[in-house]
Short mmCIF file of C-alpha atoms and ligand atoms in Angstrom, two decimals:
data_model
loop_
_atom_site.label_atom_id
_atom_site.label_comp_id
_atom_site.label_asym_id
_atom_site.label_seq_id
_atom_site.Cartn_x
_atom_site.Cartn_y
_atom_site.Cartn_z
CA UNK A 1 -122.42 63.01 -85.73
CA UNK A 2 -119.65 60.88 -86.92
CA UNK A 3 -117.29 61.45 -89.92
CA UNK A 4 -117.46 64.88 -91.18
CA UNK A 5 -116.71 66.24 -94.74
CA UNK A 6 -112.97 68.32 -94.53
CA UNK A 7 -113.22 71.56 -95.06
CA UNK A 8 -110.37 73.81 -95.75
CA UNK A 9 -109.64 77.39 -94.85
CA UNK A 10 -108.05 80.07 -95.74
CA UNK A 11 -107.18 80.22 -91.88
CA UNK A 12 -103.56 81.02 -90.94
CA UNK A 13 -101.40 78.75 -88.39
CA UNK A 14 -102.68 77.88 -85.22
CA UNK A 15 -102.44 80.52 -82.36
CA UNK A 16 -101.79 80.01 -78.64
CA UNK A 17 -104.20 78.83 -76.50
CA UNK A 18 -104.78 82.22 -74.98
CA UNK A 19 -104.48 84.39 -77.84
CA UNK A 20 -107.40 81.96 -79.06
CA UNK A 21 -109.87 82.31 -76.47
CA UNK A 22 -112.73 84.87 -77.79
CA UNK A 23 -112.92 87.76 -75.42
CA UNK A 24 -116.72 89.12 -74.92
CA UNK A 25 -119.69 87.16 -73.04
CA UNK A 26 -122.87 86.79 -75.16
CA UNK A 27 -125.81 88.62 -73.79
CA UNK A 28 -127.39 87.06 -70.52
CA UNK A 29 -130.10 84.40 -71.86
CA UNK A 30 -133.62 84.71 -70.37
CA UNK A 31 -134.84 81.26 -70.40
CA UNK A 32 -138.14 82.40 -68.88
CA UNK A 33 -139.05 84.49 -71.89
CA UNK A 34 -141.61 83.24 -74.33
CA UNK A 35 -141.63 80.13 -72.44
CA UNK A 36 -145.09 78.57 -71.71
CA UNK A 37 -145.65 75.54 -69.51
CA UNK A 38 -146.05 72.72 -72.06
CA UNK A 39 -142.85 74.46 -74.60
CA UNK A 40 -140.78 71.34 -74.54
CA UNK A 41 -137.44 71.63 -73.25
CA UNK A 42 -134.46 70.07 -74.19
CA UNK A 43 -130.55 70.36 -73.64
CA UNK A 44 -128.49 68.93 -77.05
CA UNK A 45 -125.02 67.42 -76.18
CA UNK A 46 -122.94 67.08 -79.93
CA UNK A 47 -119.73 66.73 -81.48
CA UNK A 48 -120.45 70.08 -83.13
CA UNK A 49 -118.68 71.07 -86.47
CA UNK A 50 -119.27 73.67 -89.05
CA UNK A 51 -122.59 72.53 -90.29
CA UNK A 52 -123.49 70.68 -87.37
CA UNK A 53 -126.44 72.97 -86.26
CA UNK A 54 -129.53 71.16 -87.69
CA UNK A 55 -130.28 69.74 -85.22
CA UNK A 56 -130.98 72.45 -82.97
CA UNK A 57 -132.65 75.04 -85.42
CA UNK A 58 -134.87 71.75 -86.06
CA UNK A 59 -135.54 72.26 -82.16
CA UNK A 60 -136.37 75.72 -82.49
CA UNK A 61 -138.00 75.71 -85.11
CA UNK A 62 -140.39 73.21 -83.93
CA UNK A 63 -140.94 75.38 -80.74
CA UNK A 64 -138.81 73.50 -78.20
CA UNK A 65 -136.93 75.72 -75.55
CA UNK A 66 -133.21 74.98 -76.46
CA UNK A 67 -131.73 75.32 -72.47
CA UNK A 68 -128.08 75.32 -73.78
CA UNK A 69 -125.81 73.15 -76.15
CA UNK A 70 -123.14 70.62 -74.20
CA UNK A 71 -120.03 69.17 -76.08
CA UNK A 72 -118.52 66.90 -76.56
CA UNK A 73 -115.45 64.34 -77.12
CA UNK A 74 -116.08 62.29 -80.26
CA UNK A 75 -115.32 63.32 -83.32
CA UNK A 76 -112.71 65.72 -82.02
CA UNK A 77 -111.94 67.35 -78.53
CA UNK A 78 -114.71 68.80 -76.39
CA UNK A 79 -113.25 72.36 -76.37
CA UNK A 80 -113.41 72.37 -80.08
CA UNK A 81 -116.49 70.83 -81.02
CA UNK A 82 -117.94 73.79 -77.93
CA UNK A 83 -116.15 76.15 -80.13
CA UNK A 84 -118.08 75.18 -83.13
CA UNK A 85 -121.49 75.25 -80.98
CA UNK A 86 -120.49 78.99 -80.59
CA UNK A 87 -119.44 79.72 -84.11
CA UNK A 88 -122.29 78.51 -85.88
CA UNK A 89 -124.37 80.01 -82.71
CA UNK A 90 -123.16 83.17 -83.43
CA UNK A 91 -123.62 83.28 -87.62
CA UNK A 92 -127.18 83.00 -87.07
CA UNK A 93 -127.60 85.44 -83.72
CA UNK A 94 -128.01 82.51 -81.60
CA UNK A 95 -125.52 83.81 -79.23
CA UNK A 96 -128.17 84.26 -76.16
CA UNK A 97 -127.84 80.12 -76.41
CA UNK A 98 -125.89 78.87 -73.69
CA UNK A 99 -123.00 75.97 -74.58
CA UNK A 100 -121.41 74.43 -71.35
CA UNK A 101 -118.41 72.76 -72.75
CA UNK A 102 -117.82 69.13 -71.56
CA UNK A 103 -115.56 66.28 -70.60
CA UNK A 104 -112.15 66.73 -72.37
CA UNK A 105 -111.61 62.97 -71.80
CA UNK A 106 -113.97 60.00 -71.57
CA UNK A 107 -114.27 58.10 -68.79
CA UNK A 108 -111.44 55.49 -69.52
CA UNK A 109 -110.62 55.74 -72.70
CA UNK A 110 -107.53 57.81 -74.61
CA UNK A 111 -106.05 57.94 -77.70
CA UNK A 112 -103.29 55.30 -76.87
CA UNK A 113 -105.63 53.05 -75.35
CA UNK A 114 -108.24 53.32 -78.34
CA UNK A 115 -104.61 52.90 -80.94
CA UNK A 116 -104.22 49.79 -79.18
CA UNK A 117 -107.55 47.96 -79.24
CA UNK A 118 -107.44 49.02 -82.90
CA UNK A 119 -103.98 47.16 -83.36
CA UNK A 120 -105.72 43.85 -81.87
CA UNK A 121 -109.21 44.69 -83.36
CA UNK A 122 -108.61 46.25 -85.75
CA UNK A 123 -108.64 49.97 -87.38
CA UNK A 124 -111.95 51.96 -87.57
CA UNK A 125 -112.61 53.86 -90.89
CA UNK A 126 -113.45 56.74 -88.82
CA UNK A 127 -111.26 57.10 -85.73
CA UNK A 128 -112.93 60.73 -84.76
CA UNK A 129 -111.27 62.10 -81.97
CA UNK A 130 -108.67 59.32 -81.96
CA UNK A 131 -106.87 59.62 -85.04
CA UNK A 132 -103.53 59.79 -84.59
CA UNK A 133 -102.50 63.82 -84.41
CA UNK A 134 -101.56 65.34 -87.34
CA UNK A 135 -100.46 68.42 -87.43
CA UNK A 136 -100.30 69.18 -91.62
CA UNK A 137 -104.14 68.00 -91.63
CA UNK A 138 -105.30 70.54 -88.97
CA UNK A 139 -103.56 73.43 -90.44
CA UNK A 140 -105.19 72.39 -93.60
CA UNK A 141 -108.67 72.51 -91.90
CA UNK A 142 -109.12 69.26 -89.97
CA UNK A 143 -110.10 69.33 -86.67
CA UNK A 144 -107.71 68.31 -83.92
CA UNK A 145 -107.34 64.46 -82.92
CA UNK A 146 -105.69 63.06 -80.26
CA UNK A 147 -102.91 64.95 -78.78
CA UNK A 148 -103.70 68.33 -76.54
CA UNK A 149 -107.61 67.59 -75.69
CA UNK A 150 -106.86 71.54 -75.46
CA UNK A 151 -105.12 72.31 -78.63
CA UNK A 152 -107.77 74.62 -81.23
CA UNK A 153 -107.32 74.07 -84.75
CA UNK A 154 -108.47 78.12 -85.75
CA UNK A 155 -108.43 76.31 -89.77
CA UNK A 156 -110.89 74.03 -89.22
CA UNK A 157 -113.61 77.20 -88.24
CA UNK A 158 -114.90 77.51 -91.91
CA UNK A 159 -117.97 79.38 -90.12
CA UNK A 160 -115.91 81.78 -88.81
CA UNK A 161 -113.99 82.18 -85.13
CA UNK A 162 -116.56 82.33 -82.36
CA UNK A 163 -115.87 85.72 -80.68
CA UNK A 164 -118.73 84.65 -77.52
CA UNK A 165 -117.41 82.54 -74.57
CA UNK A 166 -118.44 79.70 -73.18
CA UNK A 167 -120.16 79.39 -69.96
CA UNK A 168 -117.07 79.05 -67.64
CA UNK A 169 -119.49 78.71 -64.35
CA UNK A 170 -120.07 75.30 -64.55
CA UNK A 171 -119.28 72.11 -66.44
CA UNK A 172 -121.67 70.38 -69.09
CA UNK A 173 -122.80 67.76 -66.85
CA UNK A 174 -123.36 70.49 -64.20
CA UNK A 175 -125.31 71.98 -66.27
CA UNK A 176 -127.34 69.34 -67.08
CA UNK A 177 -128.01 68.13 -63.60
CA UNK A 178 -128.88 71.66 -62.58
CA UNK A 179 -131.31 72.47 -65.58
CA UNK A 180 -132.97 69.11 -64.63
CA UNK A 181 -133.51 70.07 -61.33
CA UNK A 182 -134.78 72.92 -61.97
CA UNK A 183 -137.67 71.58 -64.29
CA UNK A 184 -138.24 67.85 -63.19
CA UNK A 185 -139.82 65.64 -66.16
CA UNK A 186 -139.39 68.47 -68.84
CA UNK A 187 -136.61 67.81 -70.21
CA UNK A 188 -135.35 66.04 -73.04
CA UNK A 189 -131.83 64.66 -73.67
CA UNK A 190 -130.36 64.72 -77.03
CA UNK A 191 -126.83 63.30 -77.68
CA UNK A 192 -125.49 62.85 -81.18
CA UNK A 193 -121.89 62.35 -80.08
CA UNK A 194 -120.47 60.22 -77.19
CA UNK A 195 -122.23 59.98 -73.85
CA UNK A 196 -119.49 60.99 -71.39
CA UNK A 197 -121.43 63.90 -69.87
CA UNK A 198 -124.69 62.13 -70.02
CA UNK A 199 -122.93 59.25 -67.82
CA UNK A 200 -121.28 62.17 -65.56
CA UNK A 201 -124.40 63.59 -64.75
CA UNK A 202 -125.77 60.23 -64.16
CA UNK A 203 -123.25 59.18 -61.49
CA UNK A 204 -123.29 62.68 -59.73
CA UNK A 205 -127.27 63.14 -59.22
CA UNK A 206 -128.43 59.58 -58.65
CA UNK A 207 -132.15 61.27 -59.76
CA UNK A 208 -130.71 63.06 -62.71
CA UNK A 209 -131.91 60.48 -65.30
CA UNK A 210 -135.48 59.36 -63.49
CA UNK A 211 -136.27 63.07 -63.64
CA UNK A 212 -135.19 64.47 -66.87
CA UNK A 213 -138.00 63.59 -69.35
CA UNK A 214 -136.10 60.96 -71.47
CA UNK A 215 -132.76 60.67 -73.60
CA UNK A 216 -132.83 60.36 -77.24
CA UNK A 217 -129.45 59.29 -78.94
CA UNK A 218 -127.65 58.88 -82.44
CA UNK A 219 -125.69 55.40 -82.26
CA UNK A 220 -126.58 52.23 -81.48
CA UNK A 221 -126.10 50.30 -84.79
CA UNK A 222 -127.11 46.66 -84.55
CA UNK A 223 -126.23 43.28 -86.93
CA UNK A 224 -124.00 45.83 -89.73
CA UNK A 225 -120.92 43.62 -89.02
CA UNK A 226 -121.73 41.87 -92.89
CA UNK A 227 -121.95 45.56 -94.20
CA UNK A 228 -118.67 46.08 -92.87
CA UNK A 229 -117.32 43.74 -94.87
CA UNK A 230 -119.11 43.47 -98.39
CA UNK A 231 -119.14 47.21 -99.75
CA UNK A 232 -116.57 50.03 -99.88
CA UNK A 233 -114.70 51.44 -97.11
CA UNK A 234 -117.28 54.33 -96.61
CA UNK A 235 -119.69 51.77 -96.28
CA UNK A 236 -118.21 50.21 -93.72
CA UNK A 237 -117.56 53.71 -91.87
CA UNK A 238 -121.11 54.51 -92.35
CA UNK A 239 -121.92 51.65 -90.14
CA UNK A 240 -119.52 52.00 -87.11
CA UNK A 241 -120.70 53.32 -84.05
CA UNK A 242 -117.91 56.01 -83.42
CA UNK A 243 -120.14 57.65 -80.85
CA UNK A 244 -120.91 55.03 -78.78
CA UNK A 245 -116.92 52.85 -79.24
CA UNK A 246 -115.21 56.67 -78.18
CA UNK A 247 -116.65 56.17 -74.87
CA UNK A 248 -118.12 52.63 -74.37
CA UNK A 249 -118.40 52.76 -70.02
CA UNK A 250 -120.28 55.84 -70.99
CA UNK A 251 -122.68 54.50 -72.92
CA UNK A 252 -123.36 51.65 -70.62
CA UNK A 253 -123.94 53.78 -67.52
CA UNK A 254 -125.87 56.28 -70.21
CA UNK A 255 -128.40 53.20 -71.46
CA UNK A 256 -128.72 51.34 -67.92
CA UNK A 257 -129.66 54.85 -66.37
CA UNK A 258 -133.49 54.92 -65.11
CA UNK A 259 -134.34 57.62 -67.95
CA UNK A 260 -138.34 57.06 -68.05
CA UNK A 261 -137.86 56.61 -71.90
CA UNK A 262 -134.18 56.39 -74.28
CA UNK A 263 -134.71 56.20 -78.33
CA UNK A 264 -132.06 55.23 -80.14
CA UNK A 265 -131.77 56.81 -83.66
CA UNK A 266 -129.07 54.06 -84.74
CA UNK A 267 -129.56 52.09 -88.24
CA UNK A 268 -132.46 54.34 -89.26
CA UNK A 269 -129.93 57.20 -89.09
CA UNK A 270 -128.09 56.31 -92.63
CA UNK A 271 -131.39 56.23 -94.28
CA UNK A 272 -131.62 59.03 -95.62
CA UNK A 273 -128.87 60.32 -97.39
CA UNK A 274 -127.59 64.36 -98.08
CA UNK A 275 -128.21 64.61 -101.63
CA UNK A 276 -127.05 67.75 -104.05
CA UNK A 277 -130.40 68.12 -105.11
CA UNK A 278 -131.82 68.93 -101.71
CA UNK A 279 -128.84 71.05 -100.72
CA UNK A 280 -129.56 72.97 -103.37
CA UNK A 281 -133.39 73.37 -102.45
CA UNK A 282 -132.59 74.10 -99.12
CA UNK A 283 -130.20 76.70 -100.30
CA UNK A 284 -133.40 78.40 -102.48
CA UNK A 285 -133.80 80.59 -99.46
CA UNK A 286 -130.00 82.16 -98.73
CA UNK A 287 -129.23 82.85 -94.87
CA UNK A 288 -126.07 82.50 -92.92
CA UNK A 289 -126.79 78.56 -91.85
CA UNK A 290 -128.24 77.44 -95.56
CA UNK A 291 -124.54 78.74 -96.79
CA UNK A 292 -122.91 76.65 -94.33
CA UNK A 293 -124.93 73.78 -95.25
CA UNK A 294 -124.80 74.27 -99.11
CA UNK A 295 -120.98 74.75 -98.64
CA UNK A 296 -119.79 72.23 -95.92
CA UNK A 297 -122.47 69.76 -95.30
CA UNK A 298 -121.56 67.54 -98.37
CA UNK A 299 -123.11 64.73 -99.87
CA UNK A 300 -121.27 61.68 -98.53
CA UNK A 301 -122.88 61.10 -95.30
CA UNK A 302 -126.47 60.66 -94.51
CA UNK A 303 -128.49 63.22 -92.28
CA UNK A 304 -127.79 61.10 -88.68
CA UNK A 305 -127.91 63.66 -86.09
CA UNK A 306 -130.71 65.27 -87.87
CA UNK A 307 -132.70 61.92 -87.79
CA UNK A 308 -132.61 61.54 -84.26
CA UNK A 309 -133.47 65.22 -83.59
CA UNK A 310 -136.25 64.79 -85.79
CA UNK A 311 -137.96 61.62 -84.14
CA UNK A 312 -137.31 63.21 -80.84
CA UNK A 313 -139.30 66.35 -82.46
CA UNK A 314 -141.58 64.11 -83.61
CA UNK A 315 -142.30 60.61 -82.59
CA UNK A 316 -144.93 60.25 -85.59
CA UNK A 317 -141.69 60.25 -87.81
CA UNK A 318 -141.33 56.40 -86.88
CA UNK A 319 -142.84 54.37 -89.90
CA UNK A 320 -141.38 51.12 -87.51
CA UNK A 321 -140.14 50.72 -84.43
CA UNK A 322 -139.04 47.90 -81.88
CA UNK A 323 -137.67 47.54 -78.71
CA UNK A 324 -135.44 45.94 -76.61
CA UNK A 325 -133.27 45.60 -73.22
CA UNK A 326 -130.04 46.79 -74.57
CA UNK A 327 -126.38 46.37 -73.06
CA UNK A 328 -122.85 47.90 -74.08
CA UNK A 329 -120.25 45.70 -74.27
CA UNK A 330 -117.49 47.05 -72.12
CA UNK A 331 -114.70 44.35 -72.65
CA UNK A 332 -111.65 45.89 -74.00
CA UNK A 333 -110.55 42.32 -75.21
CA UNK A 334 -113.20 41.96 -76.93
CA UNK A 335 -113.90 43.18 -81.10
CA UNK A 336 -117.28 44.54 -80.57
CA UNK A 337 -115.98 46.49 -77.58
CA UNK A 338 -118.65 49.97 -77.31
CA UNK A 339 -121.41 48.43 -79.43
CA UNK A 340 -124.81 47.49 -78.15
CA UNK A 341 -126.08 44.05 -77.54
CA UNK A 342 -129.64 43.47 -77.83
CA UNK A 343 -132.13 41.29 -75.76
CA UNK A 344 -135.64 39.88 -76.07
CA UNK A 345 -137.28 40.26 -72.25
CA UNK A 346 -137.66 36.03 -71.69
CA UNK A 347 -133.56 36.44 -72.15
CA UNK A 348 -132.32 38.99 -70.52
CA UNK A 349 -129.53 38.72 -68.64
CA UNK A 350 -130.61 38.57 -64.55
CA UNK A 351 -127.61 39.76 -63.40
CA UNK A 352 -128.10 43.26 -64.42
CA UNK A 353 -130.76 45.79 -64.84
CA UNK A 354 -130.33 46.70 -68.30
CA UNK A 355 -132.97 49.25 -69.86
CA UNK A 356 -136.20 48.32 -72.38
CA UNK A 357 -135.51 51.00 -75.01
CA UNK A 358 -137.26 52.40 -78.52
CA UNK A 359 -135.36 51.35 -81.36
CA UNK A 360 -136.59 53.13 -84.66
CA UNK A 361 -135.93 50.85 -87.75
CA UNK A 362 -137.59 53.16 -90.40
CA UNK A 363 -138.46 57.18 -90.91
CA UNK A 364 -140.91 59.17 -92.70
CA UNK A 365 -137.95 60.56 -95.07
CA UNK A 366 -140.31 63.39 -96.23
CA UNK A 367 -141.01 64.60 -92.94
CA UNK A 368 -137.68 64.53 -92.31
CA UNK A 369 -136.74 66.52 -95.32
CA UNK A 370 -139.39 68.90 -94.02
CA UNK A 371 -138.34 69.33 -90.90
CA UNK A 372 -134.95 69.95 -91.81
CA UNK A 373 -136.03 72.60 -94.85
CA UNK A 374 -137.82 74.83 -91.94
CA UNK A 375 -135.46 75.07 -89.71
CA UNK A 376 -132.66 75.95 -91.92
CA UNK A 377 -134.63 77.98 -94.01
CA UNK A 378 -136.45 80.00 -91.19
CA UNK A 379 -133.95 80.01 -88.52
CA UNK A 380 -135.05 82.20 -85.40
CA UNK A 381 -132.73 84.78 -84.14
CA UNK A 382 -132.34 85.92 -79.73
CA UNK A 383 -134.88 88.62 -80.73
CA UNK A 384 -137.42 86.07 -81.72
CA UNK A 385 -136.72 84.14 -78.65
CA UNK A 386 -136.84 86.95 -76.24
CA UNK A 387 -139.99 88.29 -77.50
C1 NAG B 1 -137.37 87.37 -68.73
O1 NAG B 1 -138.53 87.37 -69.49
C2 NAG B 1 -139.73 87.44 -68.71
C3 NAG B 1 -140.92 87.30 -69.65
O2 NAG B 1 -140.77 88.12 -70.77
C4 NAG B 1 -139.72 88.73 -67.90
O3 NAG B 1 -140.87 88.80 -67.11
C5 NAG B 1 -138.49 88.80 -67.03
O4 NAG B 1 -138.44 90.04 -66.38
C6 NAG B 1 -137.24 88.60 -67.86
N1 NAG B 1 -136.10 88.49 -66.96
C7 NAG B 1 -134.97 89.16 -67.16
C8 NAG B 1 -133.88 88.94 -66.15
O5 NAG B 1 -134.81 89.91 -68.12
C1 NAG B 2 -142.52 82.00 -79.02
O1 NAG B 2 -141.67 81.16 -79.79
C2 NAG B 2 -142.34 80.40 -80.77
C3 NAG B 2 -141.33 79.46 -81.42
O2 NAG B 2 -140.18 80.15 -81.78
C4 NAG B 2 -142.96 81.38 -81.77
O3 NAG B 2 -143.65 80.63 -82.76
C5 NAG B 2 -143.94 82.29 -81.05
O4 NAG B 2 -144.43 83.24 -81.96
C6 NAG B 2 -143.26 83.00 -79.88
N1 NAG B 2 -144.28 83.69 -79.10
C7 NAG B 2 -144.27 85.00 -78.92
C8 NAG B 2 -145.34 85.57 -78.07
O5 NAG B 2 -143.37 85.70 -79.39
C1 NAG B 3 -115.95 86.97 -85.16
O1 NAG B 3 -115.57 88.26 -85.56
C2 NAG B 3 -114.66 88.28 -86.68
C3 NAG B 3 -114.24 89.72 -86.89
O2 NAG B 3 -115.37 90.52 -87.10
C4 NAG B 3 -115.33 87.68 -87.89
O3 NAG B 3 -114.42 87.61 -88.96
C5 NAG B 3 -115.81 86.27 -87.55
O4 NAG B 3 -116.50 85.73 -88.64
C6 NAG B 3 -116.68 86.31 -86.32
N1 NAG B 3 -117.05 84.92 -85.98
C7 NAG B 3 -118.26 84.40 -86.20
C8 NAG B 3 -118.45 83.00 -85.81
O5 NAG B 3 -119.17 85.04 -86.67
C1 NAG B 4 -101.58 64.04 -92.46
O1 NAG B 4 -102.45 64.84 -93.19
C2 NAG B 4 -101.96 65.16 -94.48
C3 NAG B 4 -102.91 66.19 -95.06
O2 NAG B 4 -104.24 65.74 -95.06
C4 NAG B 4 -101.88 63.89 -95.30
O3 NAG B 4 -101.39 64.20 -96.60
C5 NAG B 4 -100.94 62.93 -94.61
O4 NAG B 4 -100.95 61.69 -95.28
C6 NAG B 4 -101.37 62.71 -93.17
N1 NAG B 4 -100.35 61.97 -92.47
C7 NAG B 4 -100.60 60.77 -91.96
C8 NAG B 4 -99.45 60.12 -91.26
O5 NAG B 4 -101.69 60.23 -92.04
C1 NAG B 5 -141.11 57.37 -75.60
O1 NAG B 5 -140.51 57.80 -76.81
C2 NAG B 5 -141.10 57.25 -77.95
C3 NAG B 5 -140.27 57.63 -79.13
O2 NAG B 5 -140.05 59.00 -79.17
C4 NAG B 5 -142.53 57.75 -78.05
O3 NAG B 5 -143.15 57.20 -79.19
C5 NAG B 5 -143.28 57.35 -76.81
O4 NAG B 5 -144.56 57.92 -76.84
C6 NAG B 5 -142.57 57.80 -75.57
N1 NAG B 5 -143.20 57.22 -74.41
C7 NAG B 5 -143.53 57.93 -73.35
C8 NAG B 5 -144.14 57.18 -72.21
O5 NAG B 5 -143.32 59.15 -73.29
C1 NAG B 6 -140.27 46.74 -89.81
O1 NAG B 6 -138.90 46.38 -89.83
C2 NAG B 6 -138.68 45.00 -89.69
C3 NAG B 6 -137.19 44.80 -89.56
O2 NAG B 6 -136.52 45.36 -90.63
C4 NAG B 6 -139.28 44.25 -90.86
O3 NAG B 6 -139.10 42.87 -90.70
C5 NAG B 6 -140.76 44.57 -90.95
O4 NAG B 6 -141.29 44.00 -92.10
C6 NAG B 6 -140.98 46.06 -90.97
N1 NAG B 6 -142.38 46.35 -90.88
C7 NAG B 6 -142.98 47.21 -91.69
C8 NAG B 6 -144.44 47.42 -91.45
O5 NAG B 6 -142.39 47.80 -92.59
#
């Protein structure tokens, strides 16, 4: 998820670190319950936020074996966007979910690195994580940027204060290298936010990627440069690749891994749009997550993360599809640095072994809308999932 509507709560100042950290441990998640050999599994690595959780009820509810949630750095600091996972985790008595919280930093990148290349390149409409820090906007709800990867901005929890823990055992790529391990060619990689853990767990298991079953991302926009420049600023922000830019190495190492099959949810993602009229319908049927969503989600921003989730869901989503071998450019000098390049096969470059991957152009937006209106309006709870 990029760019997220502000929210802002009636939250008091920020407290210390360790007066922050929720005390108790959620209870111990059987993964071999109500699992049968063909349940699809799948581990979703996000940028959570307040009503950031679509994507994995749409999981869920589509019977899929949610293994744990990773975070990460994109549109604010790993330990945050965890916190979130928890938060809106816990609303819905989710808490048997596991979130592994991930890479505080991306590979090379920082906020005065990233404040640079914006000086030459010039400024992103949405700067996520790397917005310069300020400290009047978090109390007023934002979520922190730049600074303390470690700092917690309590305000921005409109879902309430997660009061279970993180996994502490392990890190998110860890995790993911150990859960795909453990079930070769099962599962499924989602990432809506940037792909530092992705390329962590890449580089530490050199089989990690040829045996999970494939990775399915949000990002990759291709040829928006003109729609950068011809509408409003939201426009243009609508059409920047935040996830992908916060970590370009990442994303190279991520796309040029040997996952047997990547889909990239990137231009199809702003198609369809969060309307008023369908928050409302979604919000027929009350329940802790279609509050969040009829509260925070807003209307501004399409339904990207939820796009991606869906076509990973279900492939039959995709009215049209192509693909291509697709590279990162990872020049710091140069303007598109973090966006994808796209080849035809007869052109690809020979002096690298870049990737053939499925590039959705168009979605069924009803099915969509579908898929979305189950999930958050039948949301499972632990006891469904242990049963
Ligand atoms: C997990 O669930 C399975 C199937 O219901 C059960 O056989 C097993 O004993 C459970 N394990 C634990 C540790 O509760
Ligand atoms: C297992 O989970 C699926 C999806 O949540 C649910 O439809 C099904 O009823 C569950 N099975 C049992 C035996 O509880
Ligand atoms: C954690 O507990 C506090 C106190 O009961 C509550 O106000 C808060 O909403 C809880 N957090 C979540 C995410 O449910
Ligand atoms: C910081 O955030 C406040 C509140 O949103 C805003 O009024 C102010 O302009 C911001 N400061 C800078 C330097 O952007
Ligand atoms: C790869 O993913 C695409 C898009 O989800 C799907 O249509 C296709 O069937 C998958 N291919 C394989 C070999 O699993
Ligand atoms: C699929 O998308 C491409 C690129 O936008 C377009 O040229 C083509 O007409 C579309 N095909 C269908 C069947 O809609």
């Amino acid at each position: 998820m990029h760019l997220v509507a502000k929210s802002f709560a009636a939250f008091t100042a920020l407290g210390s670190l360790a007066s922050a950290l929720p005390k108790s441990t959620p209870p111990a998640y059987n993964a071999t319950s109500n699992t049968t050999a063909c349940q699809p599994k799948v581990i979703l690595d996000n940028d959570w936020s307040p009503a950031g959780f679509i994507p994995y009820l749409q999981a869920l509810s589509a019977g899929w074996e949610v293994l744990g949630l990773v975070s990460d750095t994109a549109n604010s600091w790993a330990l945050q966007t965890g916190l979130h996972a928890l938060a809106t985790l816990e609303v819905g008595d989710l808490g048997c979910i596991p979130v592994y919280l991930g890479s505080d930093y991306p590979l090379l990148n920082t906020p005065k690195l990233f404040q640079a290349w914006e000086y030459v390149h010039g400024v992103l409409p949405w700067e996520g994580a790397f917005a310069p820090e300020n400290l009047t906007a978090e109390a007023e709800g934002s979520d922190p940027t730049s600074g303390n990867p470690k700092r917690i901005s309590r305000a921005a929890f409109t879902e309430g204060f997660p009061n279970i823990t993180a996994q502490s055992d392990m890190s998110a790529a860890e995790f993911m290298v150990q859960q795909v391990r453990k079930y070769p060619g099962e599962v499924s990689i989602y990432s809506a936010g940037a792909l530092t853990n992705i390329a962590l767990a890449v580089r530490m298991d050199p089989s990690f990627a040829s045996n999970a079953k494939e990775l399915v991302i949000m990002g990759g926009y291709i040829d928006v440069n003109l729609l950068q420049t011809t509408g409003s600023v939201l426009l243009a922000d609508l059409n920047s690749d935040i996830n992908l830019m916060i970590d370009p190495e990442a994303s190279k190492i991520a796309f040029t891994a040997d996952f047997p099959n990547i889909t990239f949810a990137g231009n199809v993602a702003n198609q369809v749009m969060s309307t008023q009229s369908f928050l409302n319908e979604l919000h027929e049927v009350v329940n802790p997550y279609t509050d969040l969503i009829y509260n925070y989600y807003g209307t501004q921003f399409p339904f990207w993360d939820e796009t991606a989730a869906a076509l990973m869901l279900d492939p039959s989503l995709a009215l049209n599809s192509t693909s291509f071998y697709v590279d990162v450019d990872t020049s710091y000098a140069s303007p598109s640095y973090g966006n994808i390049h796209a080849y035809q096969k007869a052109l690809a470059p020979r002096g690298q072994d870049l990737k053939k991957v499925n590039y959705v152009l168009e979605i069924d937006e009803a099915g969509l809308k579908a898929q979305i209106k189950k999930a958050v309006q039948q949301p499972p709870t632990c006891a469904d999932l242990s049963r």
